Tab-separated table of C-alpha atoms in Angstrom:
chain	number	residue	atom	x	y	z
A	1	UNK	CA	-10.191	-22.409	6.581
A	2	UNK	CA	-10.079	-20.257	9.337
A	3	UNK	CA	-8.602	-16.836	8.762
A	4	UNK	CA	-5.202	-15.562	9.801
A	5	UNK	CA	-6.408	-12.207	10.508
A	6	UNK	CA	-10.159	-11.551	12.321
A	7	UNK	CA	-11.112	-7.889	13.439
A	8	UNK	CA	-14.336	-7.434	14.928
A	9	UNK	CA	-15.665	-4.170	16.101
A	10	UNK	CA	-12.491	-2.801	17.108
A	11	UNK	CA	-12.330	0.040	18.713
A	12	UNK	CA	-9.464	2.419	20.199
A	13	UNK	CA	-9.913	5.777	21.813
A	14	UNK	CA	-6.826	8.005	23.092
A	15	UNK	CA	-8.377	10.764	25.527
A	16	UNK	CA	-11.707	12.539	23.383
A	17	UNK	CA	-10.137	11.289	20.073
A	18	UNK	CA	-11.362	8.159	18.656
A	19	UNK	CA	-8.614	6.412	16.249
A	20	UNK	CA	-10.728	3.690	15.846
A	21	UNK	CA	-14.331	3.123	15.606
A	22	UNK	CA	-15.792	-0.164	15.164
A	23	UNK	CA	-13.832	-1.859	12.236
A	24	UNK	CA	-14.338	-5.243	11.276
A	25	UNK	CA	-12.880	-7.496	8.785
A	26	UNK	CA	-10.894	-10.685	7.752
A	27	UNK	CA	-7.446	-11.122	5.871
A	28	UNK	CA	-7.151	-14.736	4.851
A	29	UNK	CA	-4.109	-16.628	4.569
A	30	UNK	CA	-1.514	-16.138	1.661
A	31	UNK	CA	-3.067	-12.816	0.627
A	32	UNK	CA	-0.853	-9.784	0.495
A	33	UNK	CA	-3.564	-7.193	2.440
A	34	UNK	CA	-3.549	-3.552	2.164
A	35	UNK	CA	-4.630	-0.912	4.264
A	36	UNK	CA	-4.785	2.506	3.085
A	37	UNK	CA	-6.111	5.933	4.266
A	38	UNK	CA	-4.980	9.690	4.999
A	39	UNK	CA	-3.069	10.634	7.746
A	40	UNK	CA	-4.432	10.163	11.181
A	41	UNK	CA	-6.776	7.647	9.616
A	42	UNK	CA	-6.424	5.129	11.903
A	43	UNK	CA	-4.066	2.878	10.245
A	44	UNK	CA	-0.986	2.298	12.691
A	45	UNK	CA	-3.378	2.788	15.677
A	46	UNK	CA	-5.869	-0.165	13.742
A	47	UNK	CA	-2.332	-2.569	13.062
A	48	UNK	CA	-0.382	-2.418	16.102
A	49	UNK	CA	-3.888	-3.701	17.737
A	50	UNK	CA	-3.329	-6.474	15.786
A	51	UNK	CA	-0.212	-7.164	15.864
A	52	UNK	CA	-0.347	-6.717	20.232
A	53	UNK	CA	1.540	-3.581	20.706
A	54	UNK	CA	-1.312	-1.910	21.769
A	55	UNK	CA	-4.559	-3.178	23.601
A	56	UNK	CA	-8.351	-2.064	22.146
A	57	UNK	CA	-10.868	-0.430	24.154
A	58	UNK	CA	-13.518	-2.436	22.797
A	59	UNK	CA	-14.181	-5.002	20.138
A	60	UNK	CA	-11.843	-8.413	19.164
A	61	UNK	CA	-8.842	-9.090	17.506
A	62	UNK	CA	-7.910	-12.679	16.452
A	63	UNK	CA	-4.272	-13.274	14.498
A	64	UNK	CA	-3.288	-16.867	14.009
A	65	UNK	CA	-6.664	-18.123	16.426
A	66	UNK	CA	-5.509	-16.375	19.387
A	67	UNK	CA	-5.906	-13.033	21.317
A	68	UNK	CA	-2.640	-11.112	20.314
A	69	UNK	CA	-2.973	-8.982	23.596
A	70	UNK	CA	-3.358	-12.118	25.575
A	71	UNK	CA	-1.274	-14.648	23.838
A	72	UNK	CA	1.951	-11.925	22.972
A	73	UNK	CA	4.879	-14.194	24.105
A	74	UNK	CA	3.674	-17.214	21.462
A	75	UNK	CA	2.363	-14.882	18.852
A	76	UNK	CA	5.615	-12.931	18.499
A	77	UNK	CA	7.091	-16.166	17.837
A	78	UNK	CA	5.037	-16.538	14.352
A	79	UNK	CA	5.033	-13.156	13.118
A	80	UNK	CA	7.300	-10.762	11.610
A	81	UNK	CA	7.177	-6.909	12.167
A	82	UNK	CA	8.470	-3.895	10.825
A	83	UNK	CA	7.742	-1.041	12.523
A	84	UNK	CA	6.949	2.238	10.507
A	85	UNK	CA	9.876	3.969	12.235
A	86	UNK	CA	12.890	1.631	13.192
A	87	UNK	CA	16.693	2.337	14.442
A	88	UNK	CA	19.580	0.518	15.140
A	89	UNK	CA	23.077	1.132	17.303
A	90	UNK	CA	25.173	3.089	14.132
A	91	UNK	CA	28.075	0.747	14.786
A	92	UNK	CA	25.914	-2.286	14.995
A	93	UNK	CA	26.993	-4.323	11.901
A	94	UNK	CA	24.666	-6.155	9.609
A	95	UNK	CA	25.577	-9.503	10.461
A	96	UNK	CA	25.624	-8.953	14.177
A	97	UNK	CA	22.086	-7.421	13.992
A	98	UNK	CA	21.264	-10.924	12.017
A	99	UNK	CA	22.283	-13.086	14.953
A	100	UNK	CA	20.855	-11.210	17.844
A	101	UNK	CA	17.562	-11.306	16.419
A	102	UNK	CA	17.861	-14.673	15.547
A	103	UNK	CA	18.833	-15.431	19.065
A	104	UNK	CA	15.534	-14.193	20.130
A	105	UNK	CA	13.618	-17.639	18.530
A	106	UNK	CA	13.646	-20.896	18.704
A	107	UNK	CA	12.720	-21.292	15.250
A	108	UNK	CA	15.179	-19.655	13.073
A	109	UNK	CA	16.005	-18.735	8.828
A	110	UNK	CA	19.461	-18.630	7.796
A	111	UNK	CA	20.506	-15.559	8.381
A	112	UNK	CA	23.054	-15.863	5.321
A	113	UNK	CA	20.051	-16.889	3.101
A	114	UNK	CA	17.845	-14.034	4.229
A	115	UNK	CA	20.945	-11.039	3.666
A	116	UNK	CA	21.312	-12.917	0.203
A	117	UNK	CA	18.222	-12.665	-1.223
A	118	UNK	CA	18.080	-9.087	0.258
A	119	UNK	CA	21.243	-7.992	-1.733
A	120	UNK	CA	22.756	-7.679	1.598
A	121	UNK	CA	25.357	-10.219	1.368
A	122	UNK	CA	28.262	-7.591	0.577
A	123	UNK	CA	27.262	-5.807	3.734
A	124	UNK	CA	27.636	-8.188	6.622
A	125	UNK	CA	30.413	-6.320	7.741
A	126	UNK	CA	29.378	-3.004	7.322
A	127	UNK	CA	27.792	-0.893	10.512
A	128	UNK	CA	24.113	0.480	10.306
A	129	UNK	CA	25.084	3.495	9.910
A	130	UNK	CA	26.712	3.194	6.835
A	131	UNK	CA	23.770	1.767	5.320
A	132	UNK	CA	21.980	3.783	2.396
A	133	UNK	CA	18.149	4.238	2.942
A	134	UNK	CA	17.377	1.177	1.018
A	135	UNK	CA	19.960	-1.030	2.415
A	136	UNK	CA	18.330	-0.240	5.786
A	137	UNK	CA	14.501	-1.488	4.775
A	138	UNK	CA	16.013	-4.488	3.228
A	139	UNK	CA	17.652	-5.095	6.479
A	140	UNK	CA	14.398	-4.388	8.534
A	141	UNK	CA	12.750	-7.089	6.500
A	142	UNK	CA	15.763	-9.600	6.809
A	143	UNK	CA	15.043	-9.097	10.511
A	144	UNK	CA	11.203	-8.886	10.083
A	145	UNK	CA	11.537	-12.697	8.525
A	146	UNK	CA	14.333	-13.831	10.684
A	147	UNK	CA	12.261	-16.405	12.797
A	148	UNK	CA	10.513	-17.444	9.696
A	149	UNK	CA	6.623	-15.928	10.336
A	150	UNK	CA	3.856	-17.091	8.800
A	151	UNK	CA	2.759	-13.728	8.837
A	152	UNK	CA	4.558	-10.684	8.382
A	153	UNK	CA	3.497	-6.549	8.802
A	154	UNK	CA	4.938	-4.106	6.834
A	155	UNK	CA	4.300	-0.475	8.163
A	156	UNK	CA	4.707	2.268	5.635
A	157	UNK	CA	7.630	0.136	3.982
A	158	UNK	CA	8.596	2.042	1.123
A	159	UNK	CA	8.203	5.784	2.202
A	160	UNK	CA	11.311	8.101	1.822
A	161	UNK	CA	12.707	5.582	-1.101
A	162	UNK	CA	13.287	6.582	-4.560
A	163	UNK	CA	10.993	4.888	-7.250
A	164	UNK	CA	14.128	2.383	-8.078
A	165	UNK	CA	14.690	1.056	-4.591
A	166	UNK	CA	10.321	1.427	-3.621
A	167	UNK	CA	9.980	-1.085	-7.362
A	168	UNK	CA	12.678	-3.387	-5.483
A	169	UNK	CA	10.979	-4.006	-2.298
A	170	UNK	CA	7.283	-4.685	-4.140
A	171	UNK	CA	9.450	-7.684	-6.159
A	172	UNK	CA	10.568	-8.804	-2.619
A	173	UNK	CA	7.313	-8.745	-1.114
A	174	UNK	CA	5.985	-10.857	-4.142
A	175	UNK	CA	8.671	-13.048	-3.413
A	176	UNK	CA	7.491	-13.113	0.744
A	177	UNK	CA	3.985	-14.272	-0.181
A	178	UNK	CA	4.804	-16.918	-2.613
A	179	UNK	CA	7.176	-18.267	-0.012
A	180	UNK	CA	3.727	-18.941	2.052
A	181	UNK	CA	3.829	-15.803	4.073
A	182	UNK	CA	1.042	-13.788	4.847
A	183	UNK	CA	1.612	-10.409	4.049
A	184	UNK	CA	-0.399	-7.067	5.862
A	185	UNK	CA	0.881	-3.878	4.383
A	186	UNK	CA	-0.172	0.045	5.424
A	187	UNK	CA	0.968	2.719	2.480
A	188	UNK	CA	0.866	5.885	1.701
A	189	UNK	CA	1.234	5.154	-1.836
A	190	UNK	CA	-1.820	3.800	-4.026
A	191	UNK	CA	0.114	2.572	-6.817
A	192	UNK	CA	2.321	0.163	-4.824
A	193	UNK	CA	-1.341	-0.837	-3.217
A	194	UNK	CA	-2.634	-1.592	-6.169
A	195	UNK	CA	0.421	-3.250	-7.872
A	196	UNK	CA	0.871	-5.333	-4.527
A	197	UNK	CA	-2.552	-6.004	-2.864
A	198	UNK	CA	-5.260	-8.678	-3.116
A	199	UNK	CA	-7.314	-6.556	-1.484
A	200	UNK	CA	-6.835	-2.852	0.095
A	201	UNK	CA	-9.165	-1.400	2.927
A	202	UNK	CA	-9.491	2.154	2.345
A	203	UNK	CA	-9.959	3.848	6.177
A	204	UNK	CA	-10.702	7.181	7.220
A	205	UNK	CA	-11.812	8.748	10.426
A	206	UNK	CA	-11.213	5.210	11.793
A	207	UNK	CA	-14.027	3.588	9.988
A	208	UNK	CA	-13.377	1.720	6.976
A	209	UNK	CA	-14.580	3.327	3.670
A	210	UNK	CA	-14.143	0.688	1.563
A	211	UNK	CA	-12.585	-2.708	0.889
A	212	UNK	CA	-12.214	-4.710	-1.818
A	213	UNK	CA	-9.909	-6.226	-4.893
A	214	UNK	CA	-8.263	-3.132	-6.512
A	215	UNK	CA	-9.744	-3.696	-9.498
A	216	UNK	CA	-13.347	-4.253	-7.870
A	217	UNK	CA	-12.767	-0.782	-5.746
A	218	UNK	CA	-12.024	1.046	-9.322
A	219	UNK	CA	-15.230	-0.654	-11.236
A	220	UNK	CA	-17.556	0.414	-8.087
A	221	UNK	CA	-17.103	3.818	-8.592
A	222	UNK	CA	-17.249	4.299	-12.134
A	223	UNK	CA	-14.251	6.365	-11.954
A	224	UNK	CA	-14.167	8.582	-15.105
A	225	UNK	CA	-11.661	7.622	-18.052
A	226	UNK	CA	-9.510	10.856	-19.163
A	227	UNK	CA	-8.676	11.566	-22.838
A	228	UNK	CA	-6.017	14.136	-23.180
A	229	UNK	CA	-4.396	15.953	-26.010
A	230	UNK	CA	-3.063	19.242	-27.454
A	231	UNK	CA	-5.225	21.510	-29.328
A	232	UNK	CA	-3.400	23.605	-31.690
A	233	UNK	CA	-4.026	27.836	-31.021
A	234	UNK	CA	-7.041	29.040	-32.802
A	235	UNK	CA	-9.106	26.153	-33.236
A	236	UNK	CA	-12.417	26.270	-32.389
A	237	UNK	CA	-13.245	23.070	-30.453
A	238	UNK	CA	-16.806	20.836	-31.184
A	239	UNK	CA	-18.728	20.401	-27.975
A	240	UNK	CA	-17.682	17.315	-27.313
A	241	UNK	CA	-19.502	17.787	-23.403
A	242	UNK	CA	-22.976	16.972	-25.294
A	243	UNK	CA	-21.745	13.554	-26.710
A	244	UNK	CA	-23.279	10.756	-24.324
A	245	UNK	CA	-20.326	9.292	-23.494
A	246	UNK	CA	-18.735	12.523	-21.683
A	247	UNK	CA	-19.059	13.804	-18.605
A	248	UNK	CA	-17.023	17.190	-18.510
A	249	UNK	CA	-14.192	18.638	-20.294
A	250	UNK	CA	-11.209	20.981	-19.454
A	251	UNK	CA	-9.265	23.194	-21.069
A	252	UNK	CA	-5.842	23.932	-19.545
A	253	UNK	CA	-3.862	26.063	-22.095
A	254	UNK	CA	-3.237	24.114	-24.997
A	255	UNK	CA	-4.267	21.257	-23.492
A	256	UNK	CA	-7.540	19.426	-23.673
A	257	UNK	CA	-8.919	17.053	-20.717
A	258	UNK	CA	-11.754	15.141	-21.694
A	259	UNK	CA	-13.885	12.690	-18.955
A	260	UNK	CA	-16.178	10.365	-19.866
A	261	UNK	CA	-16.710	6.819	-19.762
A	262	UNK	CA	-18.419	3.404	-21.924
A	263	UNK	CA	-16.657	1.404	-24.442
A	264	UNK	CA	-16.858	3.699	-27.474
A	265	UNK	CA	-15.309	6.872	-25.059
A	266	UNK	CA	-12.312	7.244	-27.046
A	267	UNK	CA	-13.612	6.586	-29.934
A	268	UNK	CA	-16.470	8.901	-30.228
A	269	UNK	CA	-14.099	12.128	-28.900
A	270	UNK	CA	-11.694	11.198	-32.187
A	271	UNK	CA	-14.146	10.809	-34.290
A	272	UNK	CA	-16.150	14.212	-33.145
A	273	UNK	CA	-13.054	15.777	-33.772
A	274	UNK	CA	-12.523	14.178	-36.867
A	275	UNK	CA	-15.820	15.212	-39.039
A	276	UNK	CA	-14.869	19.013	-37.219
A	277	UNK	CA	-11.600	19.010	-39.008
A	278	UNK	CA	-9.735	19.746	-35.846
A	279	UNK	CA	-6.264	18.471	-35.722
A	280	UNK	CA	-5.033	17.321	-31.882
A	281	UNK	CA	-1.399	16.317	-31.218
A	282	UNK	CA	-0.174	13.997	-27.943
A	283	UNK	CA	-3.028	11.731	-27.961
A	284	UNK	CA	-3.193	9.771	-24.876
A	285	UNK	CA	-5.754	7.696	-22.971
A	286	UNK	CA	-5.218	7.612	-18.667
A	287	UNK	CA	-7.481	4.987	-17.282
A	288	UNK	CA	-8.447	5.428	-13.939
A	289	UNK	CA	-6.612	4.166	-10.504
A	290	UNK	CA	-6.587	3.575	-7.283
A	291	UNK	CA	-5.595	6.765	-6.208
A	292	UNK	CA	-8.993	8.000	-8.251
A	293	UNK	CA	-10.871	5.867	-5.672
A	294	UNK	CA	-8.864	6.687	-2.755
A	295	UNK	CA	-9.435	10.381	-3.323
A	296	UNK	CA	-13.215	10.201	-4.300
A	297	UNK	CA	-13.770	8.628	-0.671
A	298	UNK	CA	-11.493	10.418	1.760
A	299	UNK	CA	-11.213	13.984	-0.333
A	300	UNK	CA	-8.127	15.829	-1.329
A	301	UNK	CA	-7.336	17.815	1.864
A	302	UNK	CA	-4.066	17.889	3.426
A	303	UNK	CA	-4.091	16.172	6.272
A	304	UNK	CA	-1.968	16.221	9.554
């Protein structure tokens, strides 16, 4: 089966600065695809090349078997967008925004469908402007899916949501792809990545770092387990840095941050503390993430 998304050597270059440098890859269809990286990585630069908002310098781009540059007018037709920064007239109501997207295809959802399963049905009187920040994303993806794509982009979705709204769109998104839409997805945040994602990319510089399942990205690296606890004042603490399965420990006031990794990790730290008679309170394992992996490749410097 052919691919929905193919990426071959793209390029894109604005003045001296290269966004992107000769990325390839494939997103196949029904996969929820992420693509993550620090700012000015590339990533909006790398997805509105796919989508046909912007032309490359060099390199291909194939979404749905056709040139997105070259074929815009029937490609917009089976995709769905939303745009990392979106606005709407303040007075424009919800259910008038619903038809005069709609207008725009031939093929068309039910609008009163779409705002229901949204949790929008109770607002398709009210204006955009009265929305709250969550209301609004759930409206940009009613409109995203409005001429039912078969694939859809999400662009920084979830940013400036609280944790209870960001947990409600990653259910809806779930509930996109098992619809049969294709879903590509940038983010800021690893957690939703790798809650969401198939697979992520990890970019940076405009080359791609990394890609792979989530789970396969974490194994690759051998990110470090961490064992922490409290130490009570006073007590001298075994060196638990010579046992085979550790790597380093901290100390951070009462605290106690051990790193290590192998099956018998957690074990072998309790049990050297054990046979030293050293009580420890708060006791809790933190396995490694995403965000370990993310950081390991692309550093821990601000960027702007």
């Amino acid at each position: 089966m052919q691919p929905v998304i193919e990426v071959s050597n793209l390029c894109k270059t604005y003045s001296k600065m290269t966004a992107v440098d000769g990325i390839s890859f494939n997103v196949e269809k029904g996969e929820i695809f992420g693509m993550v990286g620090p700012n000015g990585a590339g990533k909006t630069t790398t997805i509105e090349c796919i989508e046909g908002l912007r032309q490359p310098d060099d390199g291909s781009v194939k979404l749905l078997g056709m040139d997105p540059w070259g074929a815009r007018k029937t490609i917009a037709a089976r995709i769905g967008i939303q745009l990392q920064e979106s606005a709407l007239p303040p007075r424009l109501r919800v259910a008038e925004a619903m038809d005069l997207f709609g207008s725009f295809y031939e093929r068309r959802a039910d609008a009163g469908e779409l705002l229901k399963t949204m949790e929008l049905e109770e607002k398709r009187s009210s204006p955009f402007g009265k929305l709250s920040g969550g209301q609004k994303q759930r409206l940009y993806i009613a409109l995203a899916l409005i001429n039912r794509p078969e694939v859809v982009f999400f662009d920084e979705l979830t940013t400036g949501l609280d944790p209870q709204a960001r947990r409600s769109m990653w259910d809806l998104v779930k509930e996109i792809r098992e619809q049969g839409c294709t879903v590509f997805l940038t983010t800021h945040y690893m957690e939703e990545a790798e809650r969401l994602c198939d697979r992520v990319l990890i970019i940076d510089h405009g080359k791609i770092v990394a890609l792979d399942t989530p789970e396969a990205l974490i194994r690759s690296l051998e990110v470090e387990n961490r064992l922490v606890f409290t130490i009570p004042d006073g007590r001298v603490i075994p060196p638990l840095d010579k046992l085979p399965q550790v790597r380093r420990v901290e100390r951070l006031g009462g605290r106690l941050v051990v790193y290590g990794c192998g099956e018998r990790f957690a074990s072998s730290v309790v049990n050297a503390l054990e046979e030293a008679g050293v009580q420890f309170l708060d006791l809790r394992t933190e396995q490694p993430s995403l965000e370990d992996v993310f950081l390991s490749l692309t550093g821990q410097e601000m960027r702007e």
